[in-house]
Coordinates of C-alpha atoms and ligand atoms in Angstrom, one line a residue:
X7 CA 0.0 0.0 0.0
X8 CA 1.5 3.5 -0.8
X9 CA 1.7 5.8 2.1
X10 CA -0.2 9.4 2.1
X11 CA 1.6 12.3 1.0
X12 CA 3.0 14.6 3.4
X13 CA 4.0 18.1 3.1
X14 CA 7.9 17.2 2.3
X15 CA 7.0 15.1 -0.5
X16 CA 6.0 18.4 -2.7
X17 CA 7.9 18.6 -5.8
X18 CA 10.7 21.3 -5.7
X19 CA 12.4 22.8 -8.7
X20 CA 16.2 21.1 -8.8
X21 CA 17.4 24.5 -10.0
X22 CA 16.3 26.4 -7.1
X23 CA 18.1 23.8 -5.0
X24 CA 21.4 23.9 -7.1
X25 CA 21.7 27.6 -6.7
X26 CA 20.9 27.9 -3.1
X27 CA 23.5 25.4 -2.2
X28 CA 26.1 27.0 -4.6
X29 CA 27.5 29.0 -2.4
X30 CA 27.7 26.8 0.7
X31 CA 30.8 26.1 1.8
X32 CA 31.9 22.7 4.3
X33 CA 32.0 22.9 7.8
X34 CA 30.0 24.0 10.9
X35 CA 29.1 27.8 10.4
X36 CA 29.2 28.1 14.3
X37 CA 32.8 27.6 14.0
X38 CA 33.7 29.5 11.2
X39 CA 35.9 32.7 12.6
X40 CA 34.0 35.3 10.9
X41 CA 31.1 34.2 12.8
X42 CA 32.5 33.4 15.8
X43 CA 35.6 35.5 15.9
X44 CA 39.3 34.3 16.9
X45 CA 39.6 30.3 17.8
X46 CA 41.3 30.1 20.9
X47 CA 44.3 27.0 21.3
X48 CA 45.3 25.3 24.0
X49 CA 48.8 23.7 24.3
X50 CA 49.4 19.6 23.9
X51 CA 50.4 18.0 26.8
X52 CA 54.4 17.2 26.7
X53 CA 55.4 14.5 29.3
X54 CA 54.1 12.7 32.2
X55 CA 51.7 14.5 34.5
X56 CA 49.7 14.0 37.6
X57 CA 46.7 15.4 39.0
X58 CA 43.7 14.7 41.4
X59 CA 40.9 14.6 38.3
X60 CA 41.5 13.6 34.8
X61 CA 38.9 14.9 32.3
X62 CA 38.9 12.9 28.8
X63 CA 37.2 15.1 26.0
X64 CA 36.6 18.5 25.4
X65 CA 33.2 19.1 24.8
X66 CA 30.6 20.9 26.9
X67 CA 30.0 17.3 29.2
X68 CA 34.3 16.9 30.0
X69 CA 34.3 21.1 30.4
X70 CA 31.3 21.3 32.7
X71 CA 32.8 18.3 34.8
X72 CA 36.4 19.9 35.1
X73 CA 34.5 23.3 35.9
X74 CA 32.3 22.7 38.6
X75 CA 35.1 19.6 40.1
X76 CA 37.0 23.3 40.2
X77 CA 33.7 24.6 41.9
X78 CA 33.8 21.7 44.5
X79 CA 37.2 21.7 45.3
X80 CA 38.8 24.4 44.7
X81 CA 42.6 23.1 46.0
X82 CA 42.3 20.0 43.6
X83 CA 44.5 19.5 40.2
X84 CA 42.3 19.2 37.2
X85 CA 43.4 18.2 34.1
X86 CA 41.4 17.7 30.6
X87 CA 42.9 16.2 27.8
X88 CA 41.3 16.8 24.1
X89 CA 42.2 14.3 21.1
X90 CA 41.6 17.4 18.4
X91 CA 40.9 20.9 19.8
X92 CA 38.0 22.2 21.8
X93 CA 34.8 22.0 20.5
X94 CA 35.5 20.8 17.2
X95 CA 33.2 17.3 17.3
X96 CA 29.3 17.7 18.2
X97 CA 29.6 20.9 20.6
X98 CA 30.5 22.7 17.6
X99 CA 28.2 21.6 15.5
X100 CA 24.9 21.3 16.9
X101 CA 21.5 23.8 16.4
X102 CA 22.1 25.4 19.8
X103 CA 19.2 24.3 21.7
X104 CA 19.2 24.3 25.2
X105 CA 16.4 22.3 26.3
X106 CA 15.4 21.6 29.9
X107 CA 14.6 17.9 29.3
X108 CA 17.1 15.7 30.2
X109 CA 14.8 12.8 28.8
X110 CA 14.8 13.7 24.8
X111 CA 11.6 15.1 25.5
X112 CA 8.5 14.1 27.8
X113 CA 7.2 11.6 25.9
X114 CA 10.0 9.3 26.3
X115 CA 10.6 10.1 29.9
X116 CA 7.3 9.5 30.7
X117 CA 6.9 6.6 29.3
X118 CA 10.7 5.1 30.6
X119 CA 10.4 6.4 34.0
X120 CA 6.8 7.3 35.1
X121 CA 7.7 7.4 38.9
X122 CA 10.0 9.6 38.8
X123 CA 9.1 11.9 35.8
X124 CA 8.0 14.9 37.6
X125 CA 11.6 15.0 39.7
X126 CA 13.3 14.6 36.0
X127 CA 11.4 17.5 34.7
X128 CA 12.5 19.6 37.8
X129 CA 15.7 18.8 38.1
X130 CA 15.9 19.6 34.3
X131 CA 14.7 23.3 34.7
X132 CA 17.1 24.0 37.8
X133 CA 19.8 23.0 35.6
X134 CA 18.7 25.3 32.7
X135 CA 18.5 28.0 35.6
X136 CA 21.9 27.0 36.8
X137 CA 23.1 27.1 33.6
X138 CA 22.1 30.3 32.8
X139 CA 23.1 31.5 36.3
X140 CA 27.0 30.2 35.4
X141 CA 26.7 32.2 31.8
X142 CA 26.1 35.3 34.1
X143 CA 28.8 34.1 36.8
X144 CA 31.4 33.6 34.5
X145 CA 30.6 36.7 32.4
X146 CA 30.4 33.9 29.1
X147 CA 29.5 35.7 25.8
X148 CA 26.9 33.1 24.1
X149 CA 24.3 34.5 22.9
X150 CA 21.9 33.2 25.1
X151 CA 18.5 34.1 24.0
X152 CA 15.9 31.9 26.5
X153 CA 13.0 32.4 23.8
X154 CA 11.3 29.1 24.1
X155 CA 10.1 26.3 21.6
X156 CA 7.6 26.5 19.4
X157 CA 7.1 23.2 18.2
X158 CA 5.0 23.2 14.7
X159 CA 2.1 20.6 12.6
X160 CA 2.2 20.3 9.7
X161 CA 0.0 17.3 9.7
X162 CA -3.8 17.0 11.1
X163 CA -2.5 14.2 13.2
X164 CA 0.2 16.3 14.8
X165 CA -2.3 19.2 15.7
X166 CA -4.8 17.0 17.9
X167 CA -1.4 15.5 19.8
X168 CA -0.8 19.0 20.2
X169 CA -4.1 20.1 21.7
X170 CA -3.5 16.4 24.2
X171 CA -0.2 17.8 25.3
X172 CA -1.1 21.4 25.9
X173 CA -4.5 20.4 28.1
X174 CA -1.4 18.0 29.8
X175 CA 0.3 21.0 30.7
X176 CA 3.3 21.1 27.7
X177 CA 3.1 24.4 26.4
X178 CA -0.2 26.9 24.6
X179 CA -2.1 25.6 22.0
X180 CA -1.9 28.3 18.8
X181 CA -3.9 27.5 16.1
X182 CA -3.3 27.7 12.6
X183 CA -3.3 32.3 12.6
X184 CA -2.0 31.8 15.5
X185 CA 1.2 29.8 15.0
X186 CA 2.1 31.7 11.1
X187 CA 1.4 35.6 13.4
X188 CA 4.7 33.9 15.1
X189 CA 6.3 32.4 11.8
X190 CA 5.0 32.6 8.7
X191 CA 4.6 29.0 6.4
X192 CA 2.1 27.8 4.3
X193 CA 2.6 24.5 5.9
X194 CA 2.0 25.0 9.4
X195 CA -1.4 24.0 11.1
X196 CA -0.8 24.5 14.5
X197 CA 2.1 25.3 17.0
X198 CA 2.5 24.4 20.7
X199 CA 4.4 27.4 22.6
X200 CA 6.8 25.9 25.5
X201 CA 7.7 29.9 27.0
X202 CA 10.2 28.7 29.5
X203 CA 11.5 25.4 29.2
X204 CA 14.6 26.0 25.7
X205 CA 17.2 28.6 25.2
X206 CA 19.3 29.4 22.2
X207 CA 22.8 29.9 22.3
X208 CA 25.8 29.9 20.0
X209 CA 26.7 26.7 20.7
X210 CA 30.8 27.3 19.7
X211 CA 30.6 30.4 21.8
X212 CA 29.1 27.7 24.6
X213 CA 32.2 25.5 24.2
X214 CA 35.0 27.9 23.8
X215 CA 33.7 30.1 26.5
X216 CA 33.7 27.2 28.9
X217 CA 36.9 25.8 28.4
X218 CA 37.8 29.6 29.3
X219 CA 36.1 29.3 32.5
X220 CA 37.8 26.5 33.0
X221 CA 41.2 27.6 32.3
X222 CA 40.8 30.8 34.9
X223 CA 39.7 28.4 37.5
X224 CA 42.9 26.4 37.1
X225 CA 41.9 23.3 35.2
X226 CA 45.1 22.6 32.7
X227 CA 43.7 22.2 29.2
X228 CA 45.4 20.2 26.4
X229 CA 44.6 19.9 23.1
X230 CA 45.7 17.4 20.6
X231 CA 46.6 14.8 22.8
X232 CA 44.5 11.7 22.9
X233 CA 44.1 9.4 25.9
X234 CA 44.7 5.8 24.6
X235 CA 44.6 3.2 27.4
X236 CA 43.3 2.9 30.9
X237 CA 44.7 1.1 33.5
X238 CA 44.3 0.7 37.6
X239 CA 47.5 1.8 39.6
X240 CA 47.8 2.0 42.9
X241 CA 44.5 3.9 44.4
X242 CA 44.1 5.9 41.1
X243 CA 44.2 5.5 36.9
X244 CA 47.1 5.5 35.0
X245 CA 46.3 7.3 31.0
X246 CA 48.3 6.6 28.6
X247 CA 48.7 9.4 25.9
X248 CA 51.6 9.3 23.1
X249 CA 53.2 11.6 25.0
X250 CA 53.4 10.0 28.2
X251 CA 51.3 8.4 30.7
X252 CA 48.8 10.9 33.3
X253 CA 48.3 9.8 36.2
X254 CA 44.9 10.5 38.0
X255 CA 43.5 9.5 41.2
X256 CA 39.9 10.0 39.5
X257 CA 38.8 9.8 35.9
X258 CA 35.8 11.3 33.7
X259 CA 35.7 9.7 30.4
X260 CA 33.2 12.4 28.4
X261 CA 34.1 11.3 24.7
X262 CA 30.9 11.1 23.7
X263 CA 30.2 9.3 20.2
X264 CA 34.2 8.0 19.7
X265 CA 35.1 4.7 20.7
X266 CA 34.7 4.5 24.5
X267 CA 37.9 3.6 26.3
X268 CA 35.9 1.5 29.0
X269 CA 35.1 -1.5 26.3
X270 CA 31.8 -3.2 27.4
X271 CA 30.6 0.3 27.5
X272 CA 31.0 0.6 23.6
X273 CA 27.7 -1.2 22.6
X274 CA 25.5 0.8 24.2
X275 CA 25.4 3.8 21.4
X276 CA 25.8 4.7 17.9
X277 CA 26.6 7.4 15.8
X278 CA 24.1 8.7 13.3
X279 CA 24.8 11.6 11.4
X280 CA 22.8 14.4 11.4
X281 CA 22.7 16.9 8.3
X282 CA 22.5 20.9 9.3
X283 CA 22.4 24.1 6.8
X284 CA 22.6 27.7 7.4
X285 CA 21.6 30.7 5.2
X286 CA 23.5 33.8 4.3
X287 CA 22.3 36.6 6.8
X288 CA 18.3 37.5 6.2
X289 CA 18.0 41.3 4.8
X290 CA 15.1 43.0 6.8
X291 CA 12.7 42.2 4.0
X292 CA 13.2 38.2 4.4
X293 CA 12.8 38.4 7.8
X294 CA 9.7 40.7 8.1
X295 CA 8.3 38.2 4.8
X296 CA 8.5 35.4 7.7
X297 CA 7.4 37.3 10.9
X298 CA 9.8 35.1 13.6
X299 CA 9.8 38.5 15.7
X300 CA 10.5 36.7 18.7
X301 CA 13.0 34.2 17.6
X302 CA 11.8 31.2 19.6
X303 CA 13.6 27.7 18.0
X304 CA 11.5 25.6 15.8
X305 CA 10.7 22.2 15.4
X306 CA 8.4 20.4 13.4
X307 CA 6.9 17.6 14.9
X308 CA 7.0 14.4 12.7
X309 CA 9.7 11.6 13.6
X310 CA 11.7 12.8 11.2
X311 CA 11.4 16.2 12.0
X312 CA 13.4 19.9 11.1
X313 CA 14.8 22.0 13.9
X314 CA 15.5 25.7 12.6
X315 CA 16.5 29.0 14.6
X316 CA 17.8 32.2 13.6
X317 CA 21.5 33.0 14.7
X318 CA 22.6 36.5 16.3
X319 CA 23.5 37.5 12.8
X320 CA 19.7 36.9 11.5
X321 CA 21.2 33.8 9.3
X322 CA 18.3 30.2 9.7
X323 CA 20.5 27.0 10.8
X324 CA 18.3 24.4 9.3
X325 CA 18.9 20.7 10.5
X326 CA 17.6 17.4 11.4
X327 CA 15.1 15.0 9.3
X328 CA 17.3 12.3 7.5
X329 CA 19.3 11.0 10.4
X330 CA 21.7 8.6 8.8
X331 CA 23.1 5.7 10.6
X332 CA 26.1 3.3 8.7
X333 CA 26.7 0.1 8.5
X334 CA 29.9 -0.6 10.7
X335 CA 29.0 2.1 13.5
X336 CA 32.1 3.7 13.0
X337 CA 32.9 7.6 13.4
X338 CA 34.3 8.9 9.9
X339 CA 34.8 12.2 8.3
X340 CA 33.5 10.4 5.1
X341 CA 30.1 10.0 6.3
X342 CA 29.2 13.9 7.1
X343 CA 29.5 15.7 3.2
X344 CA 26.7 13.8 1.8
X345 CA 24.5 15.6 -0.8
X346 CA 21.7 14.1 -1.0
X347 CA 20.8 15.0 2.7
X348 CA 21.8 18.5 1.9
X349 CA 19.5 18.5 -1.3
X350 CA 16.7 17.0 0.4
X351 CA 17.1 19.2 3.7
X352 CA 17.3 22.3 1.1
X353 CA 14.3 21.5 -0.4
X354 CA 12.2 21.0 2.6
X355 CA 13.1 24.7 3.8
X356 CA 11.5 26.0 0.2
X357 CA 8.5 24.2 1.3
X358 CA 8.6 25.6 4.2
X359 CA 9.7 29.1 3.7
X360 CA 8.9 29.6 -0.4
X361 CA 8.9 33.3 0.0
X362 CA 12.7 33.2 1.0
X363 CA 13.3 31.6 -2.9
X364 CA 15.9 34.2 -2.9
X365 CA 18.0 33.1 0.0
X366 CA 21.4 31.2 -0.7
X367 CA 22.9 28.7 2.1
X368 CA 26.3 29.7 3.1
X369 CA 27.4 26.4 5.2
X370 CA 26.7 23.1 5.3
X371 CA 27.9 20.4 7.6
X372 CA 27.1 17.2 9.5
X373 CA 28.1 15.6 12.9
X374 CA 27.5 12.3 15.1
X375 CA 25.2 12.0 17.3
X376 CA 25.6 9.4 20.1
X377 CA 22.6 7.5 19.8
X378 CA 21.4 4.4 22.6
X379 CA 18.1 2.8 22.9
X380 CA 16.9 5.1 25.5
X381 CA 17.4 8.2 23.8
X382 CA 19.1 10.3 26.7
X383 CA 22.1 9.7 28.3
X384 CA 23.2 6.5 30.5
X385 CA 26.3 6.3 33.5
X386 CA 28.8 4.0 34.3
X387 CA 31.9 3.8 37.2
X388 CA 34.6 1.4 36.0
X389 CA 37.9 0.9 37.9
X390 CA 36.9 0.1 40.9
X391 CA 34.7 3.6 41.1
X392 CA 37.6 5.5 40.3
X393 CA 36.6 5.8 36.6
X394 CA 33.0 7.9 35.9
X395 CA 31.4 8.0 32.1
X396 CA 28.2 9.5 30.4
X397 CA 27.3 8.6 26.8
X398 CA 23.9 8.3 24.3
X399 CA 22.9 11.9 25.0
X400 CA 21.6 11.3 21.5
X401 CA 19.9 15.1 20.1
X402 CA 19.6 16.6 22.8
X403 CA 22.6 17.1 25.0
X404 CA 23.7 21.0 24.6
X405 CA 21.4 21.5 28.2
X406 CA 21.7 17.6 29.6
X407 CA 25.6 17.1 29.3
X408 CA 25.6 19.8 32.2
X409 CA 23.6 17.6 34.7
X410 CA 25.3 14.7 33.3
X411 CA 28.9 16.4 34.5
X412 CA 27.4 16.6 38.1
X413 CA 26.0 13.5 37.8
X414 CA 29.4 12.0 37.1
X415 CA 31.3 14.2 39.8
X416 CA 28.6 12.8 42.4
X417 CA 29.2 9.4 41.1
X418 CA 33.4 9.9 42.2
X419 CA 32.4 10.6 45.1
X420 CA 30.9 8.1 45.8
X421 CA 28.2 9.5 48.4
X422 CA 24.4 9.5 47.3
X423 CA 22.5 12.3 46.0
X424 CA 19.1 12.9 44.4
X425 CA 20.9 12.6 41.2
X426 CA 22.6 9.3 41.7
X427 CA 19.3 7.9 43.0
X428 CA 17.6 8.5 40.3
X429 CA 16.3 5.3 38.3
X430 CA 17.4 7.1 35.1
X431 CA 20.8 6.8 36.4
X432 CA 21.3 3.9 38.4
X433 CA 19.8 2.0 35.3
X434 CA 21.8 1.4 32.0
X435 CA 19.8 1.1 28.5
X436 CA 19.8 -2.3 26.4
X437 CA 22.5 -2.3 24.1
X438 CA 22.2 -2.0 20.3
X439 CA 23.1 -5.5 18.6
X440 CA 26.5 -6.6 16.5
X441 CA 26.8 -5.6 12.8
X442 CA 24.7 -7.1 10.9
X443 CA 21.9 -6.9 13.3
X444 CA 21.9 -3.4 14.1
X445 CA 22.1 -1.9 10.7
X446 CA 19.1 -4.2 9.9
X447 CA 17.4 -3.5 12.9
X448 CA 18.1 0.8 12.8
X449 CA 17.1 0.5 8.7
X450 CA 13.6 -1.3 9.4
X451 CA 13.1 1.2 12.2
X452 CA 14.2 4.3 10.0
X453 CA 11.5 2.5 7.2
X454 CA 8.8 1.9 9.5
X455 CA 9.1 5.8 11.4
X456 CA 9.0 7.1 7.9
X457 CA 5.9 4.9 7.1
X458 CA 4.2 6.5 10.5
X459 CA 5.2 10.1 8.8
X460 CA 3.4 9.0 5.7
X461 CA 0.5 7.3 7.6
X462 CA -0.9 9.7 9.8
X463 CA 1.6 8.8 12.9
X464 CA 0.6 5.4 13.2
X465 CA 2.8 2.8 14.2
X466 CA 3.3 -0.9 12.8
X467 CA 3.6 -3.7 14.5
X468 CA 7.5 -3.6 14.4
X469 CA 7.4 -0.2 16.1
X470 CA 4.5 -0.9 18.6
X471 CA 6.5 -3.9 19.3
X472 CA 10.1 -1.9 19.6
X473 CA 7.7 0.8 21.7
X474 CA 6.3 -2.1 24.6
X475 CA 10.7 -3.6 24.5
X476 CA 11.5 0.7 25.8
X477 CA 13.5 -0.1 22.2
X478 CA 13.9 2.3 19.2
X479 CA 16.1 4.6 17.3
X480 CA 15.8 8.8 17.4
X481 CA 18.2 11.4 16.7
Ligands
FAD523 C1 24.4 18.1 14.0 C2 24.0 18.1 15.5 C3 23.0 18.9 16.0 C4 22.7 18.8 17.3 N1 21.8 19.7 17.8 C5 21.5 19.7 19.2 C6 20.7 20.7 19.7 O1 20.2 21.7 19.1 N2 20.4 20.7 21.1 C7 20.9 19.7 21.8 O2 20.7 19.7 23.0 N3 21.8 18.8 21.3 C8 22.1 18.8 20.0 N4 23.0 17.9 19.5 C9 23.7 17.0 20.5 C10 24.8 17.7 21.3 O3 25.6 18.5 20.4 C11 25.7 16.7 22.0 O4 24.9 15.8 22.8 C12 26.7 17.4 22.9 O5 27.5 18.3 22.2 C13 27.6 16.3 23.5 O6 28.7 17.0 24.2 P1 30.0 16.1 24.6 O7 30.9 17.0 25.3 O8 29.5 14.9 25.4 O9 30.5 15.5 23.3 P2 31.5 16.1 22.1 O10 31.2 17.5 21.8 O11 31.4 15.1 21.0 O12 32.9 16.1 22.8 C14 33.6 14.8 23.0 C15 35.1 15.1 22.8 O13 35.8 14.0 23.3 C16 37.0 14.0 22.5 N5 37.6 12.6 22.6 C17 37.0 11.5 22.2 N6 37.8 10.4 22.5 C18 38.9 10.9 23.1 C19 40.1 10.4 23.6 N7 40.3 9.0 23.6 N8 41.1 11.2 24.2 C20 40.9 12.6 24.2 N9 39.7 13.1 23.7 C21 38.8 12.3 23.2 C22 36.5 14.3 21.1 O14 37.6 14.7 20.3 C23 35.5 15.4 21.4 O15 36.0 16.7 21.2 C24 23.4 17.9 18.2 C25 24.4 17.1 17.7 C26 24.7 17.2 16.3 C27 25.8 16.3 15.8

């Protein structure tokens, strides 16, 4: 049986698509210096060194850990080591939303951990307050705009789940004036407003700013030097880089979507690449032709959905909706320039917006996201608790790897808090099959969500079974 039609099956003209990407060059526009200004560097590490806590990876989850352990105890030696430079994997890359969920939404925690959904969704807001509260603290220049989500239909089946969840409390129901008086497309039927619960920030500006933090609290920062082994000695860990081994008497590992170094641990997530454009700066004219006067982020609502936002330069990053995941689960640079996502991603943003036909792209790029079965992100202590990791923050970890980095620190430590007790934490996800199984398994569930899309959301027997296993694949 064919599937119905949805809005991102229109035909677009090929042409418009061609020109619009012509001028987009590779790489993450958040990182590109005449957006973000000067790139700061960080030495590589030179010899053997010792220290109290060893952070591995330099993203926002290893900088957050390394600047509150700094917060905590302020005498200790903190080290964080970085395989490439700061920032440059999926904190560089990402759409900049800060969301408060530490759950990939409410749905899914909900649904995973009824008891205790409430306390997730709490402790999620205090640690969007506290991170806005360190921005301010630390005097971080971000771009921190807390202007909400607006999550849009653009299918009748989406606006009814969206009248459910706002009489549940998730956000105010806008019809279809109401949601294009806030932005402007043909395709919209409804919106749900969330006021309070997502910032936007430049997510580069995030990382870099951070790691600066960091550096005037003491932590030692080195770049280009990868950790490569793990090993117990004496009460601590023993790292060895190719410059000579670090010793630690505690350890973060916060390396995200690259090969964990604690082994069992590396079944539990995947990387699937995720496809993100940006435009040129809007003129006055686009923007006004597209309303968007409070600048909330966007997200349409399907399983494979779009999440747009303007930047502080009025330019719309443009992401999400063919999440790629391939064969071999392996991280490579070979995966991200791919041009039939860019096309197809292109096109759905001239279904969207058609009266910006005039608007070019000026960057595209693509980054891994570390997917597990759950969705958000699982913990582990290895080495006799001396070792403390996070990973499968999957799409939503700009907000989450914060909590995670206290959740880790509390972990060292070793005493309980409401964090550690949680069942989110204490409990670890199923892992994903070997190759073959979980290509098979992620391409039927990629099939059978883009069925749903077509099929007014509803869910085959291969999902609704993957749904009642807490099983599935997201990005
Ligand atoms: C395209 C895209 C869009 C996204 N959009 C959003 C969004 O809008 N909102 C949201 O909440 N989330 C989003 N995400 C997810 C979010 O970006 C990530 O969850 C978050 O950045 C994870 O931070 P991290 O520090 O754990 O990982 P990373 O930023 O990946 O950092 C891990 C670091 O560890 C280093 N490393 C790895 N192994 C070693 C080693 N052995 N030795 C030394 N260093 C090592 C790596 O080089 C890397 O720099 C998006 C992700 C992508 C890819």
């Amino acid at each position: 049986m064919q599937g119905m039609q949805t809005v991102f099956d229109r035909a677009v003209d090929q042409r418009l698509i061609t020109t619009a990407l012509a001028p987009a060059v590779f790489g993450s526009m958040w990182l590109d210096p005449d957006v973000v200004g000067p790139i700061p560097d960080y030495p590589r590490a030179s010899g053997a060194l010792s220290c109290d806590l060893l952070v591995v990876g330099g993203g926002y989850t290893g900088l957050w850990t390394a600047l509150h352990a700094a917060e905590r105890n302020p005498g200790a030696t903190i080290a964080l080591i970085e395989a490439e430079s700061i920032g440059w994997a999926a904190s560089g890359r990402n759409g900049g939303f800060v969301d408060a969920s530490l759950t990939h939404g409410a749905e899914n925690g909900k649904s995973r951990w009824p008891a205790e959904f409430d306390r997730l969704e709490r402790l999620g807001v205090d640690n969007l307050d506290g991170m806005q509260a360190d921005i301010e603290t630390y005097r971080m220049q971000v771009d921190w705009e807390r202007t909400g989500m607006l999550s849009v239909a653009t299918e009748p089946h989406q606006a009814e789940g969206f009248g459910q969840a706002a009489a549940e409390g998730g956000g105010r129901f806008l019809d279809r004036t109401e949601v294009r008086a806030e932005v402007d497309s043909p395709t919209y039927l409804a919106g749900l407003y969330a006021a309070d619960t997502c910032a936007l920030v430049q997510p580069a500006r995030l990382v870099f700013e951070l790691a600066r933090a960091c550096a005037d609290s003491g932590v030692q920062i080195y770049e280009h030097t990868a950790a490569e082994s793990l090993r117990r000695d004496g009460g601590g860990v023993r790292v060895g880089t190719g410059v000579g081994a670090i010793t630690a008497a505690r350890v973060v590992l916060a390396t995200n979507v690259f090969p964990s170094l604690v082994r069992r641990n590396r079944l539990f997530t995947v990387p699937v690449y995720d496809h993100v454009l940006a435009t040129e700066p809007l003129t006055g004219a686009q923007l006004d032709s597209i309303g968007w006067r409070d600048r909330q982020g966007v997200s349409d609502a399907g399983n494979q959905f779009h999440y747009y936002r303007l930047s502080a330069d009025n330019r719309i990053l443009w992401g999400g909706y063919d999440a790629m995941y391939h064969y071999g689960r392996r991280v490579d640079v070979r995966h991200e320039d791919r041009p039939q996502s860019f096309r197809k991603i292109a096109g759905h943003f001239f279904i969207t917006f058609p009266q910006l036909a005039d608007v070019r792209f000026s960057h595209r790029w693509a980054g891994a996201i570390d997917t597990n079965t759950r969705f958000c992100a699982h913990w582990g202590l290895a080495g006799r608790g001396r070792i403390a990791y996070v990973n499968g923050f999957t799409g939503l970890g700009v907000g989450a790897a914060r909590f995670a980095a206290d959740v880790c620190l509390d972990l060292l430590d070793g005493r309980p808090t409401e964090r550690t007790e949680l069942e989110m934490v204490r409990r670890r996800p199923l892992p994903f099959p070997p190759e073959p199984l979980a290509s098979i398994g992620i391409q039927a569930t990629r099939w059978s969500l883009d069925r749903a899309d077509h099929g007014a959301g509803r869910r085959n027997l291969f999902l609704r079974t993957l749904d009642r296993l807490g099983l599935g694949f997201d990005s």
